[in-house]
CSV table of N, CA and C in Angstrom, one decimal:
chain,number,residue,atom,x,y,z
A,1,MET,N,-19.5,31.6,4.7
A,1,MET,CA,-18.9,30.9,5.8
A,1,MET,C,-19.2,29.4,5.8
A,2,GLY,N,-20.4,29.1,5.5
A,2,GLY,CA,-20.8,27.6,5.5
A,2,GLY,C,-20.1,26.9,4.4
A,3,GLY,N,-20.0,27.6,3.2
A,3,GLY,CA,-19.3,27.0,2.1
A,3,GLY,C,-17.9,26.6,2.4
A,4,ALA,N,-17.2,27.5,3.1
A,4,ALA,CA,-15.8,27.3,3.4
A,4,ALA,C,-15.7,26.0,4.3
A,5,ASP,N,-16.6,25.9,5.3
A,5,ASP,CA,-16.6,24.8,6.2
A,5,ASP,C,-16.8,23.5,5.4
A,6,MET,N,-17.7,23.5,4.5
A,6,MET,CA,-18.0,22.3,3.7
A,6,MET,C,-16.8,21.9,2.8
A,7,MET,N,-16.1,22.9,2.2
A,7,MET,CA,-14.9,22.6,1.4
A,7,MET,C,-13.9,22.0,2.3
A,8,ASP,N,-13.7,22.5,3.6
A,8,ASP,CA,-12.7,22.1,4.5
A,8,ASP,C,-13.0,20.6,4.9
A,9,SER,N,-14.2,20.3,5.2
A,9,SER,CA,-14.5,18.9,5.6
A,9,SER,C,-14.3,18.0,4.4
A,10,MET,N,-14.7,18.4,3.2
A,10,MET,CA,-14.5,17.6,2.0
A,10,MET,C,-13.0,17.3,1.8
A,11,GLY,N,-12.2,18.4,2.0
A,11,GLY,CA,-10.7,18.2,1.8
A,11,GLY,C,-10.2,17.2,2.8
A,12,GLY,N,-10.7,17.2,4.0
A,12,GLY,CA,-10.2,16.3,5.1
A,12,GLY,C,-10.6,14.9,4.7
A,13,ALA,N,-11.8,14.7,4.2
A,13,ALA,CA,-12.3,13.3,3.8
A,13,ALA,C,-11.5,12.8,2.7
A,14,MET,N,-11.2,13.7,1.7
A,14,MET,CA,-10.4,13.3,0.5
A,14,MET,C,-9.0,13.0,0.9
A,15,MET,N,-8.5,13.7,1.9
A,15,MET,CA,-7.1,13.5,2.4
A,15,MET,C,-7.0,12.1,3.1
A,16,TRP,N,-8.0,11.8,3.9
A,16,TRP,CA,-8.1,10.5,4.5
A,16,TRP,C,-8.2,9.4,3.5
A,17,GLY,N,-9.0,9.6,2.5
A,17,GLY,CA,-9.2,8.6,1.4
A,17,GLY,C,-7.9,8.3,0.7
A,18,MET,N,-7.2,9.4,0.3
A,18,MET,CA,-5.9,9.3,-0.4
A,18,MET,C,-4.9,8.5,0.5
A,19,GLY,N,-4.9,8.9,1.8
A,19,GLY,CA,-4.0,8.2,2.8
A,19,GLY,C,-4.2,6.7,2.8
A,20,ILE,N,-5.5,6.4,2.9
A,20,ILE,CA,-5.8,4.9,3.0
A,20,ILE,C,-5.5,4.2,1.7
A,21,LEU,N,-5.7,4.9,0.6
A,21,LEU,CA,-5.4,4.4,-0.7
A,21,LEU,C,-3.9,4.1,-0.8
A,22,TRP,N,-3.1,5.1,-0.4
A,22,TRP,CA,-1.6,4.9,-0.5
A,22,TRP,C,-1.2,3.8,0.4
A,23,LEU,N,-1.8,3.7,1.6
A,23,LEU,CA,-1.5,2.6,2.5
A,23,LEU,C,-1.7,1.2,1.9
A,24,LEU,N,-2.9,1.1,1.2
A,24,LEU,CA,-3.2,-0.1,0.5
A,24,LEU,C,-2.3,-0.4,-0.6
A,25,VAL,N,-1.9,0.6,-1.4
A,25,VAL,CA,-1.0,0.4,-2.5
A,25,VAL,C,0.4,0.0,-1.9
A,26,LEU,N,0.8,0.6,-0.9
A,26,LEU,CA,2.1,0.3,-0.3
A,26,LEU,C,2.1,-1.2,0.3
A,27,LEU,N,1.0,-1.5,0.9
A,27,LEU,CA,0.9,-2.9,1.5
A,27,LEU,C,0.9,-3.9,0.3
A,28,LEU,N,0.2,-3.7,-0.8
A,28,LEU,CA,0.2,-4.6,-1.9
A,28,LEU,C,1.6,-4.7,-2.5
A,29,LEU,N,2.3,-3.6,-2.6
A,29,LEU,CA,3.6,-3.5,-3.1
A,29,LEU,C,4.6,-4.4,-2.3
A,30,VAL,N,4.5,-4.2,-0.9
A,30,VAL,CA,5.4,-5.0,0.0
A,30,VAL,C,5.1,-6.4,-0.1
A,31,LEU,N,3.8,-6.8,-0.1
A,31,LEU,CA,3.4,-8.2,-0.2
A,31,LEU,C,3.8,-8.8,-1.5
A,32,GLY,N,3.7,-8.0,-2.6
A,32,GLY,CA,4.2,-8.5,-3.9
A,32,GLY,C,5.7,-8.8,-4.0
A,33,ILE,N,6.4,-7.9,-3.4
A,33,ILE,CA,7.9,-8.0,-3.3
A,33,ILE,C,8.2,-9.2,-2.5
A,34,ALA,N,7.6,-9.4,-1.3
A,34,ALA,CA,7.8,-10.5,-0.5
A,34,ALA,C,7.5,-11.8,-1.2
A,35,ALA,N,6.4,-11.9,-1.9
A,35,ALA,CA,6.0,-13.1,-2.6
A,35,ALA,C,7.0,-13.4,-3.7
A,36,LEU,N,7.5,-12.4,-4.4
A,36,LEU,CA,8.5,-12.5,-5.5
A,36,LEU,C,9.8,-13.1,-4.9
A,37,LEU,N,10.2,-12.5,-3.8
A,37,LEU,CA,11.5,-13.0,-3.2
A,37,LEU,C,11.3,-14.4,-2.8
A,38,LYS,N,10.2,-14.7,-2.1
A,38,LYS,CA,10.0,-16.1,-1.7
A,38,LYS,C,10.0,-17.1,-2.9
A,39,TYR,N,9.3,-16.6,-3.9
A,39,TYR,CA,9.3,-17.5,-5.1
A,39,TYR,C,10.6,-17.7,-5.7
A,40,LEU,N,11.4,-16.6,-5.8
A,40,LEU,CA,12.8,-16.7,-6.4
A,40,LEU,C,13.7,-17.5,-5.6
A,41,PHE,N,13.7,-17.2,-4.3
A,41,PHE,CA,14.7,-17.9,-3.4
A,41,PHE,C,14.2,-19.2,-2.8
A,42,GLY,N,12.9,-19.4,-2.9
A,42,GLY,CA,12.4,-20.6,-2.2
A,42,GLY,C,12.4,-21.8,-3.2
A,43,ARG,N,12.7,-21.6,-4.5
A,43,ARG,CA,12.7,-22.7,-5.5
A,43,ARG,C,14.0,-23.2,-5.8
A,44,GLN,N,15.1,-22.7,-5.1
A,44,GLN,CA,16.4,-23.2,-5.3
A,44,GLN,C,16.6,-24.7,-4.9
A,45,PRO,N,17.2,-25.5,-5.7
A,45,PRO,CA,17.4,-26.9,-5.2
A,45,PRO,C,18.4,-26.9,-4.1
A,46,PRO,N,18.2,-27.9,-3.2
A,46,PRO,CA,19.1,-28.0,-2.0
A,46,PRO,C,20.6,-28.2,-2.5
A,47,ARG,N,21.5,-27.6,-1.9
A,47,ARG,CA,22.9,-27.7,-2.3
A,47,ARG,C,23.4,-29.0,-1.7
A,48,ALA,N,24.3,-29.7,-2.6
A,48,ALA,CA,24.9,-30.9,-2.1
A,48,ALA,C,26.3,-30.6,-1.5
A,49,ASP,N,26.3,-30.4,-0.2
A,49,ASP,CA,27.6,-30.0,0.4
A,49,ASP,C,28.4,-31.2,0.7
């Protein structure tokens, strides 16, 4: 019985760790895309209208 509880708590901790890891990866991805877009569209010379 004790072994099953230990496995359960370990699984929960691992699940939280994976969730946080995915959040960090997603955040880095979004920031990277935002920086790339800013770099690409922010360097255009002003149009002579």
